[in-house]
XYZ file of C-alpha atoms in Angstrom:
179
model
C -21.704 12.128 3.791
C -20.578 15.378 5.344
C -17.112 13.965 6.119
C -16.492 12.387 2.727
C -18.199 14.884 0.448
C -20.269 17.820 1.617
C -17.577 19.601 3.641
C -15.048 19.333 0.797
C -17.620 20.529 -1.735
C -18.438 23.550 0.458
C -14.736 24.421 0.767
C -14.309 24.124 -3.001
C -17.195 26.555 -3.559
C -15.616 29.073 -1.207
C -12.214 28.799 -2.890
C -13.888 29.033 -6.322
C -15.276 32.407 -5.221
C -11.691 33.593 -4.650
C -10.733 32.325 -8.113
C -13.487 34.490 -9.621
C -12.189 37.597 -7.848
C -8.485 37.407 -8.724
C -6.829 38.585 -11.908
C -5.346 35.363 -13.366
C -2.369 37.169 -14.930
C -1.010 38.914 -11.815
C 2.066 37.246 -10.360
C 3.263 37.456 -6.770
C 6.870 36.942 -5.638
C 7.325 34.041 -3.232
C 8.943 36.070 -0.451
C 7.754 33.936 2.472
C 8.577 30.700 0.685
C 12.056 31.980 -0.165
C 12.625 32.921 3.480
C 11.484 29.476 4.641
C 13.725 27.772 2.091
C 16.697 29.904 3.153
C 16.066 29.085 6.813
C 15.831 25.356 6.089
C 19.023 25.406 4.049
C 20.789 27.453 6.725
C 19.797 25.064 9.498
C 20.838 22.073 7.412
C 24.198 23.722 6.784
C 24.718 24.491 10.493
C 23.974 20.863 11.319
C 26.315 19.646 8.561
C 23.415 17.732 7.015
C 23.826 16.725 3.376
C 22.128 18.663 0.616
C 18.523 17.569 0.434
C 18.258 16.235 -3.089
C 14.525 15.915 -3.630
C 13.760 17.318 -0.151
C 11.266 19.948 0.977
C 13.065 22.897 -0.613
C 13.425 20.979 -3.872
C 9.622 20.790 -4.070
C 9.497 24.561 -4.567
C 12.870 25.252 -6.207
C 11.443 25.680 -9.729
C 8.877 28.171 -8.444
C 11.538 30.067 -6.474
C 13.669 30.318 -9.612
C 10.950 32.460 -11.214
C 11.856 35.952 -10.114
C 8.427 37.340 -10.931
C 6.736 34.693 -8.798
C 3.570 32.761 -9.570
C -0.032 33.569 -10.310
C -2.677 32.885 -7.680
C -3.654 29.670 -9.501
C -0.016 28.574 -9.754
C 0.569 29.196 -6.057
C -2.646 27.402 -5.130
C -1.636 24.369 -7.198
C 1.848 24.290 -5.657
C 0.506 24.601 -2.116
C -2.017 21.828 -2.795
C 0.769 19.577 -4.061
C 2.839 20.168 -0.920
C -0.266 19.681 1.248
C -1.028 16.355 -0.406
C 2.514 15.220 0.373
C 1.964 16.118 4.033
C -1.367 14.284 4.091
C 0.334 11.146 2.799
C 2.096 10.596 6.184
C 4.606 8.242 4.510
C 7.092 10.729 3.123
C 10.174 9.610 1.241
C 13.181 9.301 3.584
C 14.828 12.418 2.126
C 11.887 14.718 3.001
C 11.456 16.065 6.519
C 7.817 16.534 7.531
C 8.827 19.532 9.664
C 10.599 21.183 6.734
C 7.706 20.412 4.402
C 5.225 21.942 6.899
C 7.391 25.052 7.021
C 7.264 25.289 3.220
C 3.471 24.746 3.254
C 2.961 27.511 5.819
C 5.133 29.900 3.795
C 3.235 29.040 0.613
C -0.001 29.772 2.481
C 1.273 33.233 3.402
C 2.340 33.852 -0.190
C -1.042 32.621 -1.442
C -2.751 35.077 0.889
C -0.543 37.873 -0.471
C -1.383 36.752 -3.994
C -5.128 36.873 -3.295
C -4.727 40.444 -2.091
C -2.434 41.645 -4.879
C -4.413 39.942 -7.645
C -7.901 40.631 -6.322
C -7.802 43.349 -3.691
C -9.605 43.433 -0.369
C -12.673 41.587 -1.663
C -10.596 38.604 -2.826
C -8.604 38.658 0.411
C -11.807 38.561 2.480
C -13.102 35.622 0.399
C -9.740 33.862 0.795
C -9.786 34.333 4.592
C -13.358 33.011 4.748
C -12.463 29.931 2.680
C -9.412 29.222 4.846
C -11.410 29.632 8.058
C -14.111 27.256 6.806
C -11.533 24.706 5.648
C -9.704 24.777 9.009
C -12.896 24.390 11.038
C -14.266 21.677 8.744
C -10.970 19.780 8.977
C -11.094 19.917 12.775
C -14.675 18.642 12.766
C -13.842 15.882 10.259
C -10.978 14.720 12.472
C -13.206 14.706 15.559
C -16.004 12.820 13.783
C -13.550 10.347 12.258
C -12.573 9.268 15.784
C -16.170 8.213 16.311
C -17.365 6.883 12.968
C -14.082 6.044 11.228
C -12.088 7.989 8.663
C -14.536 7.312 5.849
C -17.661 6.744 7.929
C -17.589 2.974 7.456
C -17.757 1.834 11.084
C -20.648 -0.507 11.957
C -23.530 1.236 13.734
C -22.883 -0.833 16.871
C -19.284 0.393 17.108
C -20.395 4.016 16.699
C -23.099 3.544 19.333
C -20.591 1.995 21.761
C -18.187 4.922 21.284
C -20.979 7.415 21.932
C -22.137 5.541 25.049
C -18.545 5.427 26.286
C -18.132 9.173 25.811
C -21.395 9.850 27.654
C -20.656 7.480 30.529
C -18.780 7.897 33.779
C -15.841 5.568 33.117
C -12.365 6.486 31.901
C -13.780 6.410 28.331
C -16.040 9.378 29.164
C -15.334 12.505 27.162
C -18.128 15.024 27.274
C -16.160 17.550 25.191
C -15.725 15.080 22.349
C -19.340 13.979 22.668
C -20.514 17.589 22.429
């Protein structure tokens, strides 16, 4: 239940707290995202790669065209969209996962800047707390998924066997994972 629901619900509550603290009308320029897009385009040009119609930079091109930037909510929605693409693992052939990760990281930096400019130090502290929780919960979900399956649907016997293997003295032993 924690993997499939509770941890996500807790993260949502923490991010909702940030939403309450930011001014929804304040926009933030996408400086980091623009820099990442420029770097990607520059590297593609140096490598004589074709223009990336529909590629990673195209995912944020409409947002970059807005000189004033985006609101916190707009940035959050855009970053979530890019993150969902990364989670999919099966990207279209014209989208580089490395380039998309670079865009996601830049959007995260811009979202942080937006939390601060639209909500001050209190919103920034809430944003940092939500991000820290989400990162740690994601790491724990990944570790637990290796034992009980991605959605917790492994038979009890399989889970027990994995735990016994981790606690044993064979090559399957992994006390760090077991802990």
